[in-house]
Amino acid sequence: MPSRTEPGSTDTSRTRLIERLMEQFPHVPREAVIKEDLLRGGLAFDESALSDNEDGDVKPKSYFIFSFDHGTLPELGAAALRRPPEEIVLTGGPYELRRTVVSVRVNPSSPYRVAADADGVLGLYLDGRRISDVGLPPMPDYYRHTLDNGKSVMEVAPTIQWGYLVYLTVFRVCQYFGAKEECQYCDINHNWRQHKAAGRPYTGVKPVEEVLEALAIIDRYDTAKTSTAYTLTGGAITSHIGGRDEADFYGQYAKAIEERFPGRWIGKVVAQALPKADVQRFHDYGVQIYHPNYEVWDRRLFELYCPGKERYVGRDEWHRRILDSADVFGARNVIPNFVAGVEMAEPFGFTTVKEAIDSTTEGLRFFMSHGITPRFTTWCPEPTTPLGRTNPDGAPLEYHIRLLDAYRSTMEEYGLSSPPGYGPPGPGRAVFSVSSFMDSLPAREEDPA
Ligand code: SF4
């Protein structure tokens, strides 16, 4: 493919990179190439493309669990005062992109920039050249209402994935604490501190009643029933919160939600890989999908980069429990996540894309051979994390593209299809916004185009 860069542009290296990869991997949707690059490296916003927080017409970024930014709030300039949108949707342009939903990760020095042209029409610019139209998420009606205590729905029950998923981070910190326990790429504890420092509302433990009140507002005003699933999540609980262990703590929300809104949403929980009896409790509380995230497959990297998980559970036991939980939930409903890219993080990560993909594919084969379909989020190297500090550029884009390729072919090898609870698969249809795995899987006939 010849370079489509306009003459006069100075640094076009990123454009050349994405065009080379589009040419080299024609079976990976070109939408996914751009989406992965935006997710791993972030994008900049002109002030004209920022939201007016909760008072405007654009749905603002909620900071639903991690910061997912390439700078701390004080480093983001105007984007710290007027939040960027939660997501953007790309269409058209020289690559003729089909509708592609991308989670927003702010990086003021990214070669990608969202800006308005002279007519006020937003576009995505790469290396100074317009490469797609940009749509912003409209402010949902339910964000315009507050709880009786004045808290916003965005703070208590934000929605992401273009409104598909209600993201309930009910515990905003992690009990794996400090350098010897926190996952080395995770800024959940820092993110909590920085929002507190900025004076933003950011509830550490969300009371069940507040969650139910926020969901009642969503249920009432989401008349199109776009919201389809909820995720209960937060930090690991190694002891107790309010006298409850992890299964009972997260489970109490599922129980209350299912009693109040039976069957309204698909209930999911992200938690540690727990013993089978605890996993059974999740199921009994009404959770339908279980995410015991294994983070990174390689043994040494898991030990070094997930020291809390290694210390409290251990890699082999973690994997055993994932397999055991299929007896409770059914293999299709056990969907462990890994963080795509950290296996290439210095100082201990793989130094070649091939080694990284070989290792990660070994993990995919392990789980998929048991009917379990992992999924992944694209690593965002947040600067306050140990791995973000030493790897500000994240993993190479080629790694992410090869991973999409390997993921799809491994799924096909084991006769698996896209996991439940993620909305429609396929380019132009997917709404999952924090990696392109759904954009890269085949579309289903039953989903509207
Ligand atoms: S378990 Fe790891 S990734 Fe999850 S919140 Fe705790 S430190 Fe972060």
GROMACS .gro file of C-alpha atoms and ligand atoms in nm:
model
  457
    1MET     CA    1   0.000   0.000   0.000
    2PRO     CA    2   0.152   0.333  -0.095
    3SER     CA    3   0.176   0.590   0.179
    4ARG     CA    4  -0.124   0.818   0.173
    5THR     CA    5   0.043   1.091   0.367
    6GLU     CA    6   0.004   1.437   0.229
    7PRO     CA    7   0.320   1.611   0.115
    8GLY     CA    8   0.432   1.878   0.356
    9SER     CA    9   0.380   1.668   0.666
   10THR     CA   10   0.703   1.632   0.862
   11ASP     CA   11   0.717   1.320   1.081
   12THR     CA   12   0.510   1.048   0.916
   13SER     CA   13   0.667   0.750   1.086
   14ARG     CA   14   0.351   0.642   1.266
   15THR     CA   15   0.150   0.660   0.947
   16ARG     CA   16   0.406   0.441   0.774
   17LEU     CA   17   0.393   0.194   1.062
   18ILE     CA   18   0.017   0.149   1.056
   19GLU     CA   19   0.009   0.125   0.677
   20ARG     CA   20   0.284  -0.137   0.678
   21LEU     CA   21   0.092  -0.345   0.932
   22MET     CA   22  -0.236  -0.308   0.743
   23GLU     CA   23  -0.058  -0.439   0.436
   24GLN     CA   24   0.123  -0.717   0.622
   25PHE     CA   25  -0.191  -0.841   0.804
   26PRO     CA   26  -0.475  -0.794   0.554
   27HIS     CA   27  -0.700  -1.034   0.749
   28VAL     CA   28  -0.680  -0.815   1.062
   29PRO     CA   29  -0.937  -0.539   1.015
   30ARG     CA   30  -0.765  -0.207   0.950
   31GLU     CA   31  -0.996  -0.057   1.212
   32ALA     CA   32  -0.822  -0.279   1.469
   33VAL     CA   33  -0.478  -0.156   1.367
   34ILE     CA   34  -0.572   0.204   1.443
   35LYS     CA   35  -0.771   0.113   1.752
   36GLU     CA   36  -0.483  -0.083   1.905
   37ASP     CA   37  -0.244   0.201   1.834
   38LEU     CA   38  -0.478   0.447   2.006
   39LEU     CA   39  -0.523   0.218   2.304
   40ARG     CA   40  -0.155   0.144   2.357
   41GLY     CA   41  -0.032   0.501   2.301
   42GLY     CA   42  -0.327   0.730   2.372
   43LEU     CA   43  -0.448   1.037   2.189
   44ALA     CA   44  -0.447   1.412   2.234
   45PHE     CA   45  -0.749   1.640   2.233
   46ASP     CA   46  -0.791   1.993   2.116
   47GLU     CA   47  -0.995   2.190   2.364
   48SER     CA   48  -1.280   2.198   2.113
   49ALA     CA   49  -1.311   1.820   2.150
   50LEU     CA   50  -1.334   1.810   2.529
   51SER     CA   51  -1.657   1.765   2.720
   52ASP     CA   52  -1.826   2.011   2.951
   53ASN     CA   53  -1.809   1.751   3.226
   54GLU     CA   54  -2.152   1.654   3.353
   55ASP     CA   55  -2.319   1.974   3.231
   56GLY     CA   56  -2.277   1.934   2.857
   57ASP     CA   57  -2.403   1.722   2.569
   58VAL     CA   58  -2.106   1.483   2.557
   59LYS     CA   59  -2.063   1.186   2.787
   60PRO     CA   60  -1.744   1.251   2.986
   61LYS     CA   61  -1.471   1.007   3.083
   62SER     CA   62  -1.572   0.854   3.415
   63TYR     CA   63  -1.238   0.707   3.526
   64PHE     CA   64  -1.425   0.387   3.592
   65ILE     CA   65  -1.138   0.192   3.756
   66PHE     CA   66  -0.785   0.276   3.643
   67SER     CA   67  -0.678   0.613   3.506
   68PHE     CA   68  -0.608   0.477   3.156
   69ASP     CA   69  -0.417   0.797   3.083
   70HIS     CA   70  -0.056   0.860   2.983
   71GLY     CA   71  -0.017   1.142   3.232
   72THR     CA   72  -0.131   1.224   3.581
   73LEU     CA   73  -0.426   1.461   3.612
   74PRO     CA   74  -0.203   1.766   3.674
   75GLU     CA   75  -0.013   1.680   3.353
   76LEU     CA   76  -0.321   1.665   3.133
   77GLY     CA   77  -0.379   2.039   3.114
   78ALA     CA   78  -0.726   2.136   2.994
   79ALA     CA   79  -0.829   1.770   2.982
   80ALA     CA   80  -0.803   1.760   3.362
   81LEU     CA   81  -1.052   2.043   3.400
   82ARG     CA   82  -1.285   1.959   3.116
   83ARG     CA   83  -1.293   1.585   3.091
   84PRO     CA   84  -1.241   1.416   2.755
   85PRO     CA   85  -1.523   1.195   2.627
   86GLU     CA   86  -1.552   0.842   2.764
   87GLU     CA   87  -1.509   0.698   2.416
   88ILE     CA   88  -1.492   0.809   2.057
   89VAL     CA   89  -1.629   0.642   1.748
   90LEU     CA   90  -1.427   0.644   1.425
   91THR     CA   91  -1.572   0.621   1.075
   92GLY     CA   92  -1.469   0.687   0.716
   93GLY     CA   93  -1.153   0.866   0.613
   94PRO     CA   94  -0.882   0.741   0.374
   95TYR     CA   95  -0.889   0.393   0.529
   96GLU     CA   96  -1.269   0.377   0.497
   97LEU     CA   97  -1.312   0.276   0.857
   98ARG     CA   98  -1.624   0.101   0.965
   99ARG     CA   99  -1.776   0.221   1.292
  100THR     CA  100  -1.512   0.165   1.561
  101VAL     CA  101  -1.561   0.241   1.929
  102VAL     CA  102  -1.239   0.333   2.113
  103SER     CA  103  -1.193   0.396   2.483
  104VAL     CA  104  -1.023   0.729   2.550
  105ARG     CA  105  -0.672   0.727   2.694
  106VAL     CA  106  -0.527   1.075   2.704
  107ASN     CA  107  -0.172   1.142   2.591
  108PRO     CA  108  -0.099   1.509   2.517
  109SER     CA  109   0.211   1.414   2.314
  110SER     CA  110   0.048   1.149   2.097
  111PRO     CA  111   0.075   1.182   1.717
  112TYR     CA  112  -0.301   1.116   1.715
  113ARG     CA  113  -0.514   1.421   1.786
  114VAL     CA  114  -0.889   1.482   1.791
  115ALA     CA  115  -0.964   1.829   1.662
  116ALA     CA  116  -1.238   2.027   1.491
  117ASP     CA  117  -1.192   2.167   1.141
  118ALA     CA  118  -1.292   2.518   1.033
  119ASP     CA  119  -1.656   2.409   1.016
  120GLY     CA  120  -1.644   2.263   1.366
  121VAL     CA  121  -1.650   1.903   1.240
  122LEU     CA  122  -1.440   1.669   1.452
  123GLY     CA  123  -1.178   1.445   1.297
  124LEU     CA  124  -0.894   1.218   1.405
  125TYR     CA  125  -0.557   1.342   1.282
  126LEU     CA  126  -0.243   1.130   1.261
  127ASP     CA  127   0.089   1.295   1.189
  128GLY     CA  128  -0.113   1.605   1.101
  129ARG     CA  129  -0.336   1.434   0.844
  130ARG     CA  130  -0.709   1.371   0.891
  131ILE     CA  131  -0.766   0.995   0.896
  132SER     CA  132  -1.127   0.958   1.012
  133ASP     CA  133  -1.445   1.124   1.125
  134VAL     CA  134  -1.495   1.129   1.501
  135GLY     CA  135  -1.825   1.089   1.680
  136LEU     CA  136  -1.865   1.160   2.049
  137PRO     CA  137  -2.095   0.972   2.285
  138PRO     CA  138  -2.408   1.173   2.365
  139MET     CA  139  -2.476   1.246   2.729
  140PRO     CA  140  -2.717   0.972   2.836
  141ASP     CA  141  -3.041   1.086   2.999
  142TYR     CA  142  -2.957   0.888   3.312
  143TYR     CA  143  -2.638   1.092   3.367
  144ARG     CA  144  -2.854   1.404   3.400
  145HIS     CA  145  -3.007   1.278   3.723
  146THR     CA  146  -2.851   1.249   4.065
  147LEU     CA  147  -2.903   1.025   4.363
  148ASP     CA  148  -3.092   1.164   4.661
  149ASN     CA  149  -2.760   1.236   4.834
  150GLY     CA  150  -2.644   1.442   4.535
  151LYS     CA  151  -2.397   1.187   4.393
  152SER     CA  152  -2.394   1.150   4.018
  153VAL     CA  153  -2.486   0.835   3.830
  154MET     CA  154  -2.153   0.870   3.649
  155GLU     CA  155  -1.968   0.834   3.979
  156VAL     CA  156  -2.173   0.544   4.116
  157ALA     CA  157  -2.266   0.346   3.804
  158PRO     CA  158  -2.087   0.471   3.491
  159THR     CA  159  -2.154   0.302   3.160
  160ILE     CA  160  -1.891   0.222   2.897
  161GLN     CA  161  -1.881   0.036   2.565
  162TRP     CA  162  -2.119   0.288   2.413
  163GLY     CA  163  -2.365   0.231   2.694
  164TYR     CA  164  -2.362  -0.152   2.678
  165LEU     CA  165  -2.191  -0.215   3.011
  166VAL     CA  166  -2.261  -0.067   3.355
  167TYR     CA  167  -1.924  -0.064   3.527
  168LEU     CA  168  -1.958  -0.103   3.901
  169THR     CA  169  -1.620  -0.056   4.066
  170VAL     CA  170  -1.766  -0.095   4.410
  171PHE     CA  171  -1.427  -0.109   4.583
  172ARG     CA  172  -1.199   0.162   4.445
  173VAL     CA  173  -0.871   0.039   4.593
  174CYS     CA  174  -0.686  -0.291   4.608
  175GLN     CA  175  -0.571  -0.475   4.916
  176TYR     CA  176  -0.264  -0.585   4.726
  177PHE     CA  177  -0.082  -0.277   4.841
  178GLY     CA  178   0.259  -0.131   4.769
  179ALA     CA  179   0.541  -0.234   4.538
  180LYS     CA  180   0.566  -0.586   4.675
  181GLU     CA  181   0.201  -0.669   4.608
  182GLU     CA  182   0.040  -0.442   4.349
  183CYS     CA  183   0.040  -0.567   3.994
  184GLN     CA  184   0.325  -0.374   3.838
  185TYR     CA  185   0.112  -0.218   3.563
  186CYS     CA  186  -0.189  -0.124   3.778
  187ASP     CA  187  -0.268   0.228   3.900
  188ILE     CA  188  -0.595   0.159   4.083
  189ASN     CA  189  -0.455   0.282   4.414
  190HIS     CA  190  -0.283   0.582   4.259
  191ASN     CA  191  -0.597   0.669   4.064
  192TRP     CA  192  -0.798   0.672   4.384
  193ARG     CA  193  -0.542   0.904   4.546
  194GLN     CA  194  -0.525   1.145   4.251
  195HIS     CA  195  -0.902   1.186   4.227
  196LYS     CA  196  -0.921   1.248   4.598
  197ALA     CA  197  -0.636   1.501   4.571
  198ALA     CA  198  -0.818   1.680   4.288
  199GLY     CA  199  -1.128   1.707   4.505
  200ARG     CA  200  -1.335   1.487   4.276
  201PRO     CA  201  -1.605   1.264   4.423
  202TYR     CA  202  -1.459   0.915   4.427
  203THR     CA  203  -1.622   0.674   4.668
  204GLY     CA  204  -1.387   0.409   4.813
  205VAL     CA  205  -1.656   0.153   4.895
  206LYS     CA  206  -1.990   0.210   4.725
  207PRO     CA  207  -2.289   0.138   4.949
  208VAL     CA  208  -2.525  -0.121   4.802
  209GLU     CA  209  -2.819   0.120   4.836
  210GLU     CA  210  -2.641   0.382   4.625
  211VAL     CA  211  -2.568   0.128   4.353
  212LEU     CA  212  -2.933   0.021   4.348
  213GLU     CA  213  -3.051   0.382   4.334
  214ALA     CA  214  -2.818   0.459   4.043
  215LEU     CA  215  -2.928   0.144   3.860
  216ALA     CA  216  -3.292   0.241   3.909
  217ILE     CA  217  -3.219   0.571   3.735
  218ILE     CA  218  -3.044   0.391   3.450
  219ASP     CA  219  -3.327   0.140   3.421
  220ARG     CA  220  -3.582   0.417   3.411
  221TYR     CA  221  -3.416   0.642   3.154
  222ASP     CA  222  -3.240   0.384   2.936
  223THR     CA  223  -3.564   0.320   2.754
  224ALA     CA  224  -3.385   0.172   2.452
  225LYS     CA  225  -3.233  -0.087   2.688
  226THR     CA  226  -2.884  -0.025   2.552
  227SER     CA  227  -2.733  -0.119   2.885
  228THR     CA  228  -2.714  -0.496   2.874
  229ALA     CA  229  -2.464  -0.611   3.133
  230TYR     CA  230  -2.305  -0.498   3.455
  231THR     CA  231  -1.961  -0.575   3.589
  232LEU     CA  232  -1.897  -0.587   3.962
  233THR     CA  233  -1.533  -0.521   4.026
  234GLY     CA  234  -1.267  -0.346   4.226
  235GLY     CA  235  -0.949  -0.437   4.403
  236ALA     CA  236  -0.862  -0.774   4.544
  237ILE     CA  237  -0.985  -0.840   4.899
  238THR     CA  238  -0.734  -1.042   5.093
  239SER     CA  239  -0.901  -0.998   5.430
  240HIS     CA  240  -1.249  -0.855   5.482
  241ILE     CA  241  -1.453  -0.543   5.415
  242GLY     CA  242  -1.729  -0.478   5.663
  243GLY     CA  243  -1.688  -0.835   5.787
  244ARG     CA  244  -1.729  -0.983   5.439
  245ASP     CA  245  -1.473  -1.181   5.244
  246GLU     CA  246  -1.433  -1.127   4.871
  247ALA     CA  247  -1.709  -1.363   4.758
  248ASP     CA  248  -1.960  -1.221   5.004
  249PHE     CA  249  -1.853  -0.861   4.949
  250TYR     CA  250  -1.895  -0.858   4.570
  251GLY     CA  251  -2.172  -1.116   4.588
  252GLN     CA  252  -2.393  -0.897   4.808
  253TYR     CA  253  -2.425  -0.647   4.521
  254ALA     CA  254  -2.523  -0.916   4.273
  255LYS     CA  255  -2.779  -1.053   4.514
  256ALA     CA  256  -2.933  -0.711   4.573
  257ILE     CA  257  -2.934  -0.624   4.203
  258GLU     CA  258  -3.089  -0.954   4.101
  259GLU     CA  259  -3.357  -0.927   4.369
  260ARG     CA  260  -3.446  -0.573   4.268
  261PHE     CA  261  -3.406  -0.604   3.887
  262PRO     CA  262  -3.435  -0.976   3.813
  263GLY     CA  263  -3.276  -1.059   3.478
  264ARG     CA  264  -3.251  -0.693   3.368
  265TRP     CA  265  -2.877  -0.718   3.301
  266ILE     CA  266  -2.619  -0.993   3.254
  267GLY     CA  267  -2.428  -0.998   3.586
  268LYS     CA  268  -2.050  -1.034   3.574
  269VAL     CA  269  -1.787  -1.024   3.845
  270VAL     CA  270  -1.412  -0.965   3.823
  271ALA     CA  271  -1.240  -1.114   4.125
  272GLN     CA  272  -0.947  -1.323   4.236
  273ALA     CA  273  -0.943  -1.687   4.136
  274LEU     CA  274  -1.118  -1.816   4.446
  275PRO     CA  275  -1.167  -2.169   4.579
  276LYS     CA  276  -1.460  -2.352   4.426
  277ALA     CA  277  -1.690  -2.306   4.726
  278ASP     CA  278  -1.646  -1.927   4.703
  279VAL     CA  279  -1.702  -1.935   4.329
  280GLN     CA  280  -2.023  -2.126   4.397
  281ARG     CA  281  -2.134  -1.842   4.623
  282PHE     CA  282  -2.087  -1.593   4.338
  283HIS     CA  283  -2.308  -1.811   4.124
  284ASP     CA  284  -2.567  -1.850   4.397
  285TYR     CA  285  -2.582  -1.473   4.439
  286GLY     CA  286  -2.687  -1.442   4.074
  287VAL     CA  287  -2.360  -1.371   3.892
  288GLN     CA  288  -2.364  -1.521   3.542
  289ILE     CA  289  -2.009  -1.458   3.419
  290TYR     CA  290  -1.687  -1.491   3.617
  291HIS     CA  291  -1.360  -1.313   3.532
  292PRO     CA  292  -1.071  -1.456   3.739
  293ASN     CA  293  -0.805  -1.260   3.551
  294TYR     CA  294  -0.471  -1.433   3.500
  295GLU     CA  295  -0.301  -1.114   3.374
  296VAL     CA  296   0.007  -1.264   3.204
  297TRP     CA  297   0.074  -1.625   3.110
  298ASP     CA  298   0.450  -1.667   3.148
  299ARG     CA  299   0.542  -1.811   3.488
  300ARG     CA  300   0.836  -1.584   3.563
  301LEU     CA  301   0.657  -1.271   3.449
  302PHE     CA  302   0.350  -1.358   3.654
  303GLU     CA  303   0.568  -1.398   3.962
  304LEU     CA  304   0.750  -1.070   3.899
  305TYR     CA  305   0.470  -0.855   3.764
  306CYS     CA  306   0.179  -0.986   3.975
  307PRO     CA  307   0.351  -1.033   4.311
  308GLY     CA  308   0.027  -1.006   4.511
  309LYS     CA  309  -0.145  -1.276   4.309
  310GLU     CA  310   0.164  -1.491   4.338
  311ARG     CA  311   0.191  -1.436   4.711
  312TYR     CA  312  -0.172  -1.491   4.807
  313VAL     CA  313  -0.268  -1.761   4.557
  314GLY     CA  314   0.021  -1.860   4.331
  315ARG     CA  315   0.016  -1.908   3.955
  316ASP     CA  316  -0.051  -2.281   3.940
  317GLU     CA  317  -0.331  -2.260   4.193
  318TRP     CA  318  -0.474  -1.957   4.013
  319HIS     CA  319  -0.495  -2.158   3.692
  320ARG     CA  320  -0.637  -2.464   3.869
  321ARG     CA  321  -0.911  -2.251   4.017
  322ILE     CA  322  -0.994  -2.103   3.678
  323LEU     CA  323  -1.046  -2.452   3.542
  324ASP     CA  324  -1.245  -2.555   3.852
  325SER     CA  325  -1.477  -2.258   3.819
  326ALA     CA  326  -1.597  -2.398   3.486
  327ASP     CA  327  -1.773  -2.669   3.690
  328VAL     CA  328  -1.975  -2.394   3.855
  329PHE     CA  329  -2.035  -2.142   3.577
  330GLY     CA  330  -1.986  -2.356   3.267
  331ALA     CA  331  -1.672  -2.307   3.059
  332ARG     CA  332  -1.832  -2.046   2.832
  333ASN     CA  333  -1.906  -1.822   3.127
  334VAL     CA  334  -1.556  -1.825   3.272
  335ILE     CA  335  -1.369  -1.549   3.089
  336PRO     CA  336  -1.032  -1.468   3.244
  337ASN     CA  337  -0.859  -1.153   3.124
  338PHE     CA  338  -0.495  -1.089   3.050
  339VAL     CA  339  -0.326  -0.754   2.997
  340ALA     CA  340  -0.197  -0.763   2.643
  341GLY     CA  341   0.150  -0.618   2.615
  342VAL     CA  342   0.292  -0.643   2.965
  343GLU     CA  343   0.477  -0.959   2.864
  344MET     CA  344   0.700  -0.729   2.655
  345ALA     CA  345   0.762  -0.482   2.938
  346GLU     CA  346   1.116  -0.417   3.052
  347PRO     CA  347   1.305  -0.506   3.262
  348PHE     CA  348   1.199  -0.872   3.259
  349GLY     CA  349   0.968  -0.906   2.959
  350PHE     CA  350   1.025  -1.079   2.629
  351THR     CA  351   1.243  -0.884   2.394
  352THR     CA  352   1.099  -1.014   2.069
  353VAL     CA  353   0.740  -1.009   1.946
  354LYS     CA  354   0.769  -1.373   1.848
  355GLU     CA  355   0.860  -1.490   2.199
  356ALA     CA  356   0.580  -1.285   2.350
  357ILE     CA  357   0.318  -1.418   2.109
  358ASP     CA  358   0.442  -1.776   2.148
  359SER     CA  359   0.410  -1.752   2.525
  360THR     CA  360   0.069  -1.586   2.522
  361THR     CA  361  -0.060  -1.833   2.266
  362GLU     CA  362   0.051  -2.117   2.492
  363GLY     CA  363  -0.177  -1.968   2.757
  364LEU     CA  364  -0.464  -1.933   2.512
  365ARG     CA  365  -0.426  -2.293   2.410
  366PHE     CA  366  -0.419  -2.407   2.771
  367PHE     CA  367  -0.751  -2.243   2.851
  368MET     CA  368  -0.919  -2.287   2.515
  369SER     CA  369  -0.843  -2.659   2.517
  370HIS     CA  370  -1.071  -2.667   2.823
  371GLY     CA  371  -1.343  -2.466   2.647
  372ILE     CA  372  -1.255  -2.147   2.838
  373THR     CA  373  -1.219  -1.833   2.627
  374PRO     CA  374  -0.983  -1.573   2.774
  375ARG     CA  375  -1.008  -1.215   2.657
  376PHE     CA  376  -0.770  -0.924   2.685
  377THR     CA  377  -0.741  -0.554   2.739
  378THR     CA  378  -0.469  -0.353   2.570
  379TRP     CA  379  -0.206  -0.243   2.817
  380CYS     CA  380  -0.197   0.130   2.885
  381PRO     CA  381   0.141   0.217   3.041
  382GLU     CA  382   0.018   0.457   3.307
  383PRO     CA  383   0.313   0.667   3.425
  384THR     CA  384   0.270   0.613   3.798
  385THR     CA  385   0.312   0.237   3.770
  386PRO     CA  386   0.654   0.067   3.776
  387LEU     CA  387   0.611  -0.079   3.428
  388GLY     CA  388   0.459   0.239   3.288
  389ARG     CA  389   0.759   0.435   3.409
  390THR     CA  390   1.010   0.205   3.242
  391ASN     CA  391   0.800   0.145   2.930
  392PRO     CA  392   0.624   0.472   2.843
  393ASP     CA  393   0.561   0.356   2.486
  394GLY     CA  394   0.402   0.026   2.589
  395ALA     CA  395   0.440  -0.279   2.366
  396PRO     CA  396   0.514  -0.258   1.993
  397LEU     CA  397   0.208  -0.220   1.773
  398GLU     CA  398   0.315  -0.526   1.576
  399TYR     CA  399   0.277  -0.734   1.893
  400HIS     CA  400  -0.085  -0.622   1.932
  401ILE     CA  401  -0.169  -0.699   1.570
  402ARG     CA  402  -0.006  -1.041   1.583
  403LEU     CA  403  -0.196  -1.112   1.902
  404LEU     CA  404  -0.531  -1.040   1.734
  405ASP     CA  405  -0.428  -1.280   1.461
  406ALA     CA  406  -0.317  -1.550   1.707
  407TYR     CA  407  -0.627  -1.507   1.922
  408ARG     CA  408  -0.865  -1.554   1.634
  409SER     CA  409  -0.683  -1.853   1.489
  410THR     CA  410  -0.656  -2.024   1.829
  411MET     CA  411  -1.028  -1.976   1.884
  412GLU     CA  412  -1.097  -2.128   1.546
  413GLU     CA  413  -0.866  -2.419   1.622
  414TYR     CA  414  -1.073  -2.503   1.930
  415GLY     CA  415  -1.409  -2.433   1.768
  416LEU     CA  416  -1.488  -2.140   1.997
  417SER     CA  417  -1.676  -1.822   1.916
  418SER     CA  418  -1.684  -1.477   2.075
  419PRO     CA  419  -1.748  -1.492   2.450
  420PRO     CA  420  -2.089  -1.394   2.594
  421GLY     CA  421  -2.149  -1.057   2.756
  422TYR     CA  422  -1.945  -0.843   2.515
  423GLY     CA  423  -2.205  -0.734   2.265
  424PRO     CA  424  -2.177  -0.808   1.897
  425PRO     CA  425  -1.846  -0.918   1.738
  426GLY     CA  426  -1.713  -0.802   1.405
  427PRO     CA  427  -1.565  -0.490   1.250
  428GLY     CA  428  -1.820  -0.212   1.233
  429ARG     CA  429  -2.032  -0.377   1.503
  430ALA     CA  430  -1.822  -0.430   1.814
  431VAL     CA  431  -1.867  -0.202   2.114
  432PHE     CA  432  -1.600  -0.346   2.342
  433SER     CA  433  -1.373  -0.046   2.371
  434VAL     CA  434  -1.054  -0.139   2.560
  435SER     CA  435  -0.912  -0.381   2.306
  436SER     CA  436  -0.993  -0.482   1.949
  437PHE     CA  437  -1.052  -0.848   2.010
  438MET     CA  438  -1.424  -0.817   1.938
  439ASP     CA  439  -1.360  -0.600   1.631
  440SER     CA  440  -1.136  -0.873   1.493
  441LEU     CA  441  -1.371  -1.169   1.527
  442PRO     CA  442  -1.621  -1.267   1.257
  443ALA     CA  443  -1.957  -1.091   1.266
  444ARG     CA  444  -2.266  -1.299   1.345
  445GLU     CA  445  -2.557  -1.301   1.107
  446GLU     CA  446  -2.810  -1.238   1.383
  447ASP     CA  447  -2.654  -0.903   1.478
  448PRO     CA  448  -2.774  -0.598   1.287
  449ALA     CA  449  -2.503  -0.439   1.073
  450SF4     S1  450  -0.536  -0.738   4.156
  450SF4    FE1  451  -0.368  -0.633   4.050
  450SF4     S2  452  -0.468  -0.545   3.865
  450SF4    FE2  453  -0.631  -0.597   4.011
  450SF4     S3  454  -0.667  -0.409   4.125
  450SF4    FE3  455  -0.521  -0.531   4.246
  450SF4     S4  456  -0.319  -0.457   4.183
  450SF4    FE4  457  -0.468  -0.387   4.030
   0.00000   0.00000   0.00000
